[in-house]
XYZ file of N, CA and C in Angstrom:
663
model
N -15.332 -35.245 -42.212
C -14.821 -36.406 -41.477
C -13.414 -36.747 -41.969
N -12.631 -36.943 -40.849
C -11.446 -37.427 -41.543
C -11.151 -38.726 -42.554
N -10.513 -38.654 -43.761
C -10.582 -39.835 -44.256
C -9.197 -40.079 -44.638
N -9.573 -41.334 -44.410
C -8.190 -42.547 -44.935
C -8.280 -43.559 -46.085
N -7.333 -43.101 -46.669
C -7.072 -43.978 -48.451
C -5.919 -45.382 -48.373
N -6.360 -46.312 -48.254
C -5.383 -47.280 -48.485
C -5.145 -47.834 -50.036
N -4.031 -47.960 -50.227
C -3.346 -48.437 -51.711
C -2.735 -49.694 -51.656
N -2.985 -50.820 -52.162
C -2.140 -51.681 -52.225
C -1.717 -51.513 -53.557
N -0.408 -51.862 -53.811
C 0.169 -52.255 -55.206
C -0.999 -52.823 -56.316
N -0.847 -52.490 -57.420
C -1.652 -53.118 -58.613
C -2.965 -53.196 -58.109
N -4.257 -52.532 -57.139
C -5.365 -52.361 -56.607
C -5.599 -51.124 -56.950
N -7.152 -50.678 -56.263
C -7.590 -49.652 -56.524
C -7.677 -49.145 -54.987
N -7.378 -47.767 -54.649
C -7.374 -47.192 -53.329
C -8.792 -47.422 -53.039
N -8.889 -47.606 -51.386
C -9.967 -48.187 -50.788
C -10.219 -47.157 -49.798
N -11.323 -46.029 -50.162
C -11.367 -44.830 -48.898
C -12.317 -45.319 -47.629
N -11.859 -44.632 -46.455
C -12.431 -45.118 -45.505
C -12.663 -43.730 -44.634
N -13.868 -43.064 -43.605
C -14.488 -41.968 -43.377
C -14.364 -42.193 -41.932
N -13.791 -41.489 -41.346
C -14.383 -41.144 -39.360
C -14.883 -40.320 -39.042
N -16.267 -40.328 -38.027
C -16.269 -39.023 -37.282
C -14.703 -38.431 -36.506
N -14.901 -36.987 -35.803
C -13.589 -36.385 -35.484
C -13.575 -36.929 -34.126
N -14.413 -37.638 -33.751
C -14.706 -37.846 -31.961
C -14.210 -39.100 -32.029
N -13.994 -39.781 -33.378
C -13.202 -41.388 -33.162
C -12.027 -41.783 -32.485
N -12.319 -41.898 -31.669
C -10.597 -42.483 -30.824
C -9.522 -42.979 -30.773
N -10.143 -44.094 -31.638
C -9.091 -45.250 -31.881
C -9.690 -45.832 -32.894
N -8.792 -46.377 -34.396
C -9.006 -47.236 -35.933
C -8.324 -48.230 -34.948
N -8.605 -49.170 -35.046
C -7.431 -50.191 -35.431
C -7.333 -51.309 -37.362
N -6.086 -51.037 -37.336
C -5.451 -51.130 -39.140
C -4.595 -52.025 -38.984
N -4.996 -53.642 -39.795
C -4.571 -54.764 -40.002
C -5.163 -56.180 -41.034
N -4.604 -57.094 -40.840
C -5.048 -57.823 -41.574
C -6.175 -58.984 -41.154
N -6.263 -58.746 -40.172
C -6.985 -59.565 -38.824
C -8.575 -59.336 -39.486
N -9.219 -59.726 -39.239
C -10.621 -59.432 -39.534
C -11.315 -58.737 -38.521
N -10.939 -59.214 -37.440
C -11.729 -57.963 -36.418
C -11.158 -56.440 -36.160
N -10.534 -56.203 -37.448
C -9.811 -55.103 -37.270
C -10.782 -53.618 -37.875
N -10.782 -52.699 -37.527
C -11.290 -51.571 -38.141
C -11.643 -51.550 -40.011
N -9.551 -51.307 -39.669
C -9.699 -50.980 -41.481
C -8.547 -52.443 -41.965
N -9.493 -53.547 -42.659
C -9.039 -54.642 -43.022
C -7.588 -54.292 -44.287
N -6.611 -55.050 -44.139
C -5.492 -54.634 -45.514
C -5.268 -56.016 -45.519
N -5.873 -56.389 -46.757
C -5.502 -57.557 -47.543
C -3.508 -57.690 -48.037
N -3.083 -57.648 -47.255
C -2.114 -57.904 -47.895
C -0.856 -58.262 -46.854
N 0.167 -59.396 -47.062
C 1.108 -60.297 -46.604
C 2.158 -59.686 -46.023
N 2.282 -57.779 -46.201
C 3.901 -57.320 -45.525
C 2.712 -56.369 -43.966
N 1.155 -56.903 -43.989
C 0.632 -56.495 -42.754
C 0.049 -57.581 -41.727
N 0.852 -57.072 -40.488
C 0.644 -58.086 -39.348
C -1.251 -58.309 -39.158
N -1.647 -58.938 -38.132
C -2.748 -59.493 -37.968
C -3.077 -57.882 -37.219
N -2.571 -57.200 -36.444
C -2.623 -55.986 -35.649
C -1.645 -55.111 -35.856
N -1.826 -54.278 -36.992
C -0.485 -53.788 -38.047
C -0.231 -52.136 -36.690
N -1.182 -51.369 -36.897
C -1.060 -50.188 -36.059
C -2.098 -50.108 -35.616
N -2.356 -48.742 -35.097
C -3.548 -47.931 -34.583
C -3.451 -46.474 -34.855
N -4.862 -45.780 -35.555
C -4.730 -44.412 -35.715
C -5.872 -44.194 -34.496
N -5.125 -43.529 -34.045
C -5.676 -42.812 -32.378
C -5.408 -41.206 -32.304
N -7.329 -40.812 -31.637
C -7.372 -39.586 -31.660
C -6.656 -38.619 -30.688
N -6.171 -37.730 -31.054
C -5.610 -36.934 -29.864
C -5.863 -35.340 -29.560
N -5.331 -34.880 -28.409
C -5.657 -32.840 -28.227
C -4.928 -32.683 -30.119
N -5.694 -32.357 -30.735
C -5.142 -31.236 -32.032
C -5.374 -32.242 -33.126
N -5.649 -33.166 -33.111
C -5.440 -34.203 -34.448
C -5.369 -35.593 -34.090
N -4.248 -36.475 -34.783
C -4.191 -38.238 -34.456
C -3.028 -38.325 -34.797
N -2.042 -39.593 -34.257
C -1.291 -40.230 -34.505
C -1.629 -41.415 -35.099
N -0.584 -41.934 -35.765
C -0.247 -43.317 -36.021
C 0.108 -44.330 -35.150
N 0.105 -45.427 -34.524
C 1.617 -45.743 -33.329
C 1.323 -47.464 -33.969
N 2.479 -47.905 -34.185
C 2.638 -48.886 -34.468
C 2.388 -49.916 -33.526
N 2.042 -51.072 -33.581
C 2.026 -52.024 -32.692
C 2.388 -53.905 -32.648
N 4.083 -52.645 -32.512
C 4.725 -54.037 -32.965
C 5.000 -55.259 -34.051
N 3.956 -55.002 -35.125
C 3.858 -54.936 -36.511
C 5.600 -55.894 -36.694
N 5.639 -56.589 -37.793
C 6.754 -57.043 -38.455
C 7.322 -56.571 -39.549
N 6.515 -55.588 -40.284
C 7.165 -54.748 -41.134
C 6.909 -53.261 -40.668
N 6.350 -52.576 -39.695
C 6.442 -51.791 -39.171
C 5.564 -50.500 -40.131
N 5.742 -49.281 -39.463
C 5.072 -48.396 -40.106
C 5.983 -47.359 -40.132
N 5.768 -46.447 -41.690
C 7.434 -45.348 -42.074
C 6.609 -44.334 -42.468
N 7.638 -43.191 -42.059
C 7.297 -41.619 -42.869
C 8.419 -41.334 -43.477
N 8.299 -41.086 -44.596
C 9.394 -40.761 -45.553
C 10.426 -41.781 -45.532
N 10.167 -43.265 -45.598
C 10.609 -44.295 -46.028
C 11.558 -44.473 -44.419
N 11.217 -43.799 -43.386
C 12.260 -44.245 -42.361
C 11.278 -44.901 -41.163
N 11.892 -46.209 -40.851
C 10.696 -46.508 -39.603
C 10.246 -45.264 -38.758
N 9.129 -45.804 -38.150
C 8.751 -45.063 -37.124
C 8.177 -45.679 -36.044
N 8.236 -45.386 -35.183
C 7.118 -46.022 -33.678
C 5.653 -45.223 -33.606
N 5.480 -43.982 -33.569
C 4.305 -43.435 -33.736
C 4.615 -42.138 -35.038
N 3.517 -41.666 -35.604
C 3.887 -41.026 -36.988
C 2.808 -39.754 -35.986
N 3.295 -38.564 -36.143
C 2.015 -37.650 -35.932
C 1.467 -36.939 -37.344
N 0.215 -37.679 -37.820
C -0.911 -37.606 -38.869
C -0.985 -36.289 -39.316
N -0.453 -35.765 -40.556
C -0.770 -34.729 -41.002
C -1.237 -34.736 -43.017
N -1.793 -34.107 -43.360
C -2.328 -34.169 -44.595
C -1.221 -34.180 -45.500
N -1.618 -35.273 -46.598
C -0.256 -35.496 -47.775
C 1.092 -36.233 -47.235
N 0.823 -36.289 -45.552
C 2.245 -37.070 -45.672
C 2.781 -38.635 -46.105
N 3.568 -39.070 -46.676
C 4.136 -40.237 -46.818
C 4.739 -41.170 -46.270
N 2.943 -42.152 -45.750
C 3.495 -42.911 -44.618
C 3.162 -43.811 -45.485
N 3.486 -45.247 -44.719
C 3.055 -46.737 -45.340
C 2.625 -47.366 -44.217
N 1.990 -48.317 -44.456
C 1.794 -49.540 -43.165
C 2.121 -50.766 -44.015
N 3.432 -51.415 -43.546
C 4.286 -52.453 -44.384
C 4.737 -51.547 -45.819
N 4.237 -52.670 -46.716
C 4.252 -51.599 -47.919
C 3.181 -51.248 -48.380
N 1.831 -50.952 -47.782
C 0.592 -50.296 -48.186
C 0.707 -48.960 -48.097
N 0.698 -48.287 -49.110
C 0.414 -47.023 -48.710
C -1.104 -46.185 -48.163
N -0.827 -45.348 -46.951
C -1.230 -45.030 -46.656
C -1.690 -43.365 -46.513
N -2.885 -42.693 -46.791
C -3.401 -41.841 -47.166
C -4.394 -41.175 -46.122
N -3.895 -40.118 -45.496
C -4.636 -39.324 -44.283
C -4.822 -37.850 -44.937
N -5.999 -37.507 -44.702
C -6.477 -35.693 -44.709
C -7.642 -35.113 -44.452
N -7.469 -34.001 -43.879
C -8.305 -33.899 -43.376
C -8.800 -32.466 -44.013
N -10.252 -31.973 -43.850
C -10.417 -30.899 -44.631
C -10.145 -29.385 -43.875
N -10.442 -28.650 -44.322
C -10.312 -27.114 -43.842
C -10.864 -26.821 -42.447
N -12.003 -27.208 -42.882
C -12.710 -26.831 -41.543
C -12.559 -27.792 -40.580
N -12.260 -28.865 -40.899
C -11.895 -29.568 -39.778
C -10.227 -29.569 -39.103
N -9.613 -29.206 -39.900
C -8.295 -28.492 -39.068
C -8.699 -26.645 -38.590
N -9.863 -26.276 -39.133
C -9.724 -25.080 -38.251
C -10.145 -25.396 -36.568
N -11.182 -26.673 -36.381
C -11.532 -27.007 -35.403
C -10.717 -27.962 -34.553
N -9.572 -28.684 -35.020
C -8.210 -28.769 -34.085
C -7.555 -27.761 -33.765
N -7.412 -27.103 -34.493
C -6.614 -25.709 -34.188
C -6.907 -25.329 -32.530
N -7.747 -25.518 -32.091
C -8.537 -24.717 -30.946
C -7.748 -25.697 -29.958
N -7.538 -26.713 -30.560
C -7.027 -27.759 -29.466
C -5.615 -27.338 -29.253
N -4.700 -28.014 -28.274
C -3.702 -28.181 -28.047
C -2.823 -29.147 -28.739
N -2.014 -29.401 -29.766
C -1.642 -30.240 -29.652
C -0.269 -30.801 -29.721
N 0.083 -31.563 -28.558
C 1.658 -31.868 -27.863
C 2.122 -33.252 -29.303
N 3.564 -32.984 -29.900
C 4.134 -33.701 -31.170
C 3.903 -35.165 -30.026
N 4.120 -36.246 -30.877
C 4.252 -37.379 -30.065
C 5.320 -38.045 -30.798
N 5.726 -38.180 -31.872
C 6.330 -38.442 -33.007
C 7.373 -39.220 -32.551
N 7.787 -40.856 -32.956
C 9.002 -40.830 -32.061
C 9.644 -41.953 -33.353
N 10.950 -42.013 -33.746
C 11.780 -42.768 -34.384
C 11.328 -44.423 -34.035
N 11.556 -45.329 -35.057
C 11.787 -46.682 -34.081
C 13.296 -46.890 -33.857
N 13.946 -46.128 -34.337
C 15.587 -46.541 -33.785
C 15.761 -46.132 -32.293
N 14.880 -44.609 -32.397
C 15.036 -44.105 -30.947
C 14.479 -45.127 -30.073
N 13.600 -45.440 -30.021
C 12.706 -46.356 -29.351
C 13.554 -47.747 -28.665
N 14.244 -48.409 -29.722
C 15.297 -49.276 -29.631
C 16.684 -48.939 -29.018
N 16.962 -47.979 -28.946
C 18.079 -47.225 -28.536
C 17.701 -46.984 -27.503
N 16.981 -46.697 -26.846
C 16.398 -46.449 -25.559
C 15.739 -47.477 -24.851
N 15.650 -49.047 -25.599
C 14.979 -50.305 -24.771
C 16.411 -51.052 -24.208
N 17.686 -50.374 -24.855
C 18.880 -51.109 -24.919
C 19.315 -50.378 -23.882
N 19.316 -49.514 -23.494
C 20.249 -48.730 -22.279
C 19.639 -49.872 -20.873
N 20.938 -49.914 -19.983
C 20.354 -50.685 -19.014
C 19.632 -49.284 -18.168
N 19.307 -49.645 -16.903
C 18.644 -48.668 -16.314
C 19.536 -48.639 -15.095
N 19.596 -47.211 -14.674
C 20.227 -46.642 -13.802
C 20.112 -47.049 -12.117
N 21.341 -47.690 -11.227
C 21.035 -48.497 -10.239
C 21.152 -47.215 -9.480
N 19.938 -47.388 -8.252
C 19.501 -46.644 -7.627
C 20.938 -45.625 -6.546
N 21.686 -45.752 -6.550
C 23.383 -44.677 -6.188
C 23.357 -43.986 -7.478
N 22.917 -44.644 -8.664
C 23.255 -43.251 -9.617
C 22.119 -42.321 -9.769
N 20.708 -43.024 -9.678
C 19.946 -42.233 -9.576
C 19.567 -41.059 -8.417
N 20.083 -41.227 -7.771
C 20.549 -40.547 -6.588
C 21.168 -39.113 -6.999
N 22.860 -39.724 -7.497
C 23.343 -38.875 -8.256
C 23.061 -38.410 -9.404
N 22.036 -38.703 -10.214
C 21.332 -37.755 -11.066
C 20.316 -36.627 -10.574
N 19.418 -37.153 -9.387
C 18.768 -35.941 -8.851
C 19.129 -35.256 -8.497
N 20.494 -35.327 -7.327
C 21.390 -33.944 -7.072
C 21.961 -33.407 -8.392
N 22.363 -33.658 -9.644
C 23.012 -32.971 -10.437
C 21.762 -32.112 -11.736
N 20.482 -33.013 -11.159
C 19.312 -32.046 -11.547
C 18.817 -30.902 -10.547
N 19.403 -30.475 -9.671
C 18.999 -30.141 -8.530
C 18.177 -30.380 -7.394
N 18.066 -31.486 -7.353
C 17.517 -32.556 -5.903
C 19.104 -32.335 -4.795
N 18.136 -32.953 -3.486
C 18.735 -33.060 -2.676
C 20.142 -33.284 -2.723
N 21.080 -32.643 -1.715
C 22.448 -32.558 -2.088
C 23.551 -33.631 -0.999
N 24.314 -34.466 -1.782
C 24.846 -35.560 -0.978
C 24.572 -35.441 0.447
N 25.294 -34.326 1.063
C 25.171 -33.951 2.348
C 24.121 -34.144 2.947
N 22.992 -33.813 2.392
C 21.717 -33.804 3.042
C 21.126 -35.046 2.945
N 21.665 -35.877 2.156
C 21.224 -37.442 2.241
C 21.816 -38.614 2.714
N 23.098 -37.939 3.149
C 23.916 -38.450 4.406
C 23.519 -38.316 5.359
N 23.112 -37.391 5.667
C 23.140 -37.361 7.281
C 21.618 -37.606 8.311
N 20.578 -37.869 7.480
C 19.674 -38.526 7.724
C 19.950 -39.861 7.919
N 20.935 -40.214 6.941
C 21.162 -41.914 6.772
C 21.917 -42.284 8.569
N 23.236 -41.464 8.574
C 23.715 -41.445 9.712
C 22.970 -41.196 11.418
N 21.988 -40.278 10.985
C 21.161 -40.232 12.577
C 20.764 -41.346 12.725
N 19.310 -41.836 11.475
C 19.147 -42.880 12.004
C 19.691 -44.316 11.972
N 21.451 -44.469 11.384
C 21.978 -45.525 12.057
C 22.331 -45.138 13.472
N 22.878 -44.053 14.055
C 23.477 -43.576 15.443
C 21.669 -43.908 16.274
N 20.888 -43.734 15.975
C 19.766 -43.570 16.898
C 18.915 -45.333 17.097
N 19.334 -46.039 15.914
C 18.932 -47.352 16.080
C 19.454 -48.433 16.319
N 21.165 -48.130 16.347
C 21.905 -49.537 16.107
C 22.908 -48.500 17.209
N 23.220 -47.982 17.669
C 23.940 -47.591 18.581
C 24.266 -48.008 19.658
N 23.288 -47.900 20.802
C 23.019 -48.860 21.773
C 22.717 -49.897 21.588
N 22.374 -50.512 20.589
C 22.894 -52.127 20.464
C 24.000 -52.386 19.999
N 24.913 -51.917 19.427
C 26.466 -51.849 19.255
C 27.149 -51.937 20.578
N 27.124 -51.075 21.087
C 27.372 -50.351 22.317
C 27.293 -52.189 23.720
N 26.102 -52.413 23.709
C 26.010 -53.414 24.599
C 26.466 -54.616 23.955
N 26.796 -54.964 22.869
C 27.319 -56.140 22.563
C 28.940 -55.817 23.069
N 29.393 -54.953 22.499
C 30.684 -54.746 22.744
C 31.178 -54.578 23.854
N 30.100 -54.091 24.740
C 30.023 -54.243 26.416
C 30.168 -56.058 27.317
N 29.292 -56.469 26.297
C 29.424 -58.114 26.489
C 30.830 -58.802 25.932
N 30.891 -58.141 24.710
C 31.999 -58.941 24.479
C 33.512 -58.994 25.076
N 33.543 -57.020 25.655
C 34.942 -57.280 26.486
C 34.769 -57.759 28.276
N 33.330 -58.052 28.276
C 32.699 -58.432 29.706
C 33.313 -59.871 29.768
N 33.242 -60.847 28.818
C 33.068 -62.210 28.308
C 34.885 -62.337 28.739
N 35.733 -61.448 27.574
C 37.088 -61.836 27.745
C 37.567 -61.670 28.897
N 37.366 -60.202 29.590
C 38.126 -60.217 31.033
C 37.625 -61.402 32.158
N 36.468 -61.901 32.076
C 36.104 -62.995 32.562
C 37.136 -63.931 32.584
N 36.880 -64.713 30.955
C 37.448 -65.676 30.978
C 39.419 -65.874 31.003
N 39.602 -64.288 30.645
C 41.339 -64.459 31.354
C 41.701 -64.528 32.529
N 40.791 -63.991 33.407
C 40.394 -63.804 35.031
C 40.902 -65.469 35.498
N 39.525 -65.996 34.627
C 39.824 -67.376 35.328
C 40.645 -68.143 34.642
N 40.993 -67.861 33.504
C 42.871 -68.768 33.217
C 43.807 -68.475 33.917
N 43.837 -67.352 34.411
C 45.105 -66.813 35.452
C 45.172 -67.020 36.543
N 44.006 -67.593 37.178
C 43.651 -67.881 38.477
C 44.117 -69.534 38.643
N 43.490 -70.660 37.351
C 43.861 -71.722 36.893
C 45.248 -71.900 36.826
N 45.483 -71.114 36.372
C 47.089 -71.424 35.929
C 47.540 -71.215 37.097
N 47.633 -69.950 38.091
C 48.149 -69.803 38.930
C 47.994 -71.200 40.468
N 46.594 -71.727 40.555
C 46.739 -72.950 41.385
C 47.607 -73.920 41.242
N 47.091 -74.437 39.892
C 47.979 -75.366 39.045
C 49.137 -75.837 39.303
N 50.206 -74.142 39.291
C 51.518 -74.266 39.454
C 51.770 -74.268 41.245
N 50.911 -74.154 41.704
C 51.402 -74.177 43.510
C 51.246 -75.404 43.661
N 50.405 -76.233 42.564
C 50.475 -78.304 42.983
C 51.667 -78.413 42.758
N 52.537 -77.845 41.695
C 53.559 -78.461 41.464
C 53.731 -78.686 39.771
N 53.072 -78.143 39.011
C 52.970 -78.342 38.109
C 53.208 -77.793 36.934
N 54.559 -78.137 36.188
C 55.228 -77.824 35.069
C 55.063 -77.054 33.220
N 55.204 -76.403 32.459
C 55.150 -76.119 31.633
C 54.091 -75.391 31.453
N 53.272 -74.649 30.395
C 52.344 -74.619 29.915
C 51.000 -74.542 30.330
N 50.575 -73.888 31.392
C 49.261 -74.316 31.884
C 48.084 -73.720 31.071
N 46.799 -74.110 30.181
C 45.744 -73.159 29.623
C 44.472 -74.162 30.131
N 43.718 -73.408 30.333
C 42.333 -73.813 31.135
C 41.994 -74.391 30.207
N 41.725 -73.446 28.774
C 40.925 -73.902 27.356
C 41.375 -74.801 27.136
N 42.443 -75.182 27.323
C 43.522 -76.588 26.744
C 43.139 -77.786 27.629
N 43.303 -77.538 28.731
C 42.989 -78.869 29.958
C 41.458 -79.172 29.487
N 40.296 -78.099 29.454
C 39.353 -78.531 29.115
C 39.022 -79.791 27.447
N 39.850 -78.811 26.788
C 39.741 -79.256 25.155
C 40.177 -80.538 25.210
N 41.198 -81.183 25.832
C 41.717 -82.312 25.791
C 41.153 -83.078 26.918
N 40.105 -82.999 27.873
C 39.672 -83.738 28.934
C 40.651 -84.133 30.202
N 41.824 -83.058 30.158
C 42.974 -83.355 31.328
C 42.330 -82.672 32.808
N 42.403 -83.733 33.204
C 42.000 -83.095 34.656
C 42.859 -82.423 35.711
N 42.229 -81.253 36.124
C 43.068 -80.588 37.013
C 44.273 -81.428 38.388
N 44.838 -80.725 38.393
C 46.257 -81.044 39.745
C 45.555 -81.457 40.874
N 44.772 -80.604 41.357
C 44.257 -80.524 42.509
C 43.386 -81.836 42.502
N 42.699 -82.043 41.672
C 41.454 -83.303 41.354
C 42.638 -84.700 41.779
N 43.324 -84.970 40.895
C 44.632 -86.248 41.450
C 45.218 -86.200 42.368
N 45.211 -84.992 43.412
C 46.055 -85.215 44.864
C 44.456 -85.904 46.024
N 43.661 -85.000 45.201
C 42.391 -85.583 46.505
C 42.012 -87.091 45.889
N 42.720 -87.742 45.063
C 42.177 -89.173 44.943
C 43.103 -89.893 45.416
N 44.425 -89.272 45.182
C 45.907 -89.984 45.886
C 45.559 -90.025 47.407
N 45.446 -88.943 48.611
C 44.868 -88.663 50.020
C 43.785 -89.654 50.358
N 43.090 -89.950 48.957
C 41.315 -90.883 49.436
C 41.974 -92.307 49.580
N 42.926 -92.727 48.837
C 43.798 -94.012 49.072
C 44.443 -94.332 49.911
């Protein structure tokens, strides 16, 4: 069975035994924890040793003094015999026997191992706005600008086209209209007799009433 040795400073190491089918320790100071560590540099939920294809990791969990191999943080440690990890400053003690690494052996097993700087270094990058990710798949070999243009373009030409098309139909429908009938305005206007400046929009805007309107009230008198 795999076993684990915890050390606190000025104590006596405290061994602890798993079957190989164990999944998940959880290692803290918490009482409902697996493997209890009496001691003040371990969080209430310090890590977790979790089983995996070939063996176990370590993976920290968020912990305030964190968990190290060879005195350098780490985010997850991948568990091998004799190595020099800690949880806070407890040292910590993993190995496993012969025959039970001949029977990982059979397994697969993928490193998981990851820095906590890396980890941090990688929570700090912003994330890539979707035009660059774009341009990262074509430069991984995804789809190539061209080809993601011109989908874009059919279906603007196939959906907004003819509605383009008829507004702009309305809108020069609207102007020749309404110059139609300023020119027509203007042109009466001046056969009353009437000086300067003639604009329909204008007579309207200001409430001036047409030429023609003051001769048929002058005639009604």
């Amino acid at each position: 069975m795999p076993r684990v040795s915890i050390t606190i400073a000025g104590k006596n190491p405290q061994p602890y035994r798993f079957t190989l089918d164990r999944k998940k320790v959880s290692i803290g100071r918490g009482a409902d924890c697996d493997i209890v560590i009496d001691c003040p540099s371990v969080s209430s939920l310090h890590c977790t040793m979790e089983r995996v294809d070939g063996g176990y990791i370590l993976r920290d969990r968020k912990s305030t003094n964190g968990i190290t191999l060879n005195e350098e943080a780490m985010a997850v440690i991948d568990l091998r015999n004799n190595n020099d990890v800690k949880v806070g400053d407890v040292e910590f003690g993993y190995e496993l026997s012969d025959e039970e690494l001949d029977d990982l052996d059979e397994e697969e097993f993928v490193p998981q191992e990851r820095k906590m700087s890396e980890v941090k270094e990688k929570a700090k990058k912003p994330k890539a706005p979707e035009n660059q990710k774009s341009l990262n798949k074509v430069a991984s070999g995804g789809p190539s600008p061209q080809t993601m243009v011109q989908p874009m373009l059919a279906s603007s030409n196939s959906d907004n086209g003819g509605f383009l098309f008829a507004v702009a139909v309305l809108v020069c429908g609207g102007a020749a209209f309404v110059a139609g009938m300023s020119n027509s305005y203007s042109s009466s206007q001046r056969k009353l007799g009437r000086e300067g400046e003639i604009s329909l929009v204008q007579d309207i805007r200001e409430g001036r009433p047409p030429l023609v309107k003051e001769k048929e009230e002058e005639e009604a008198e």
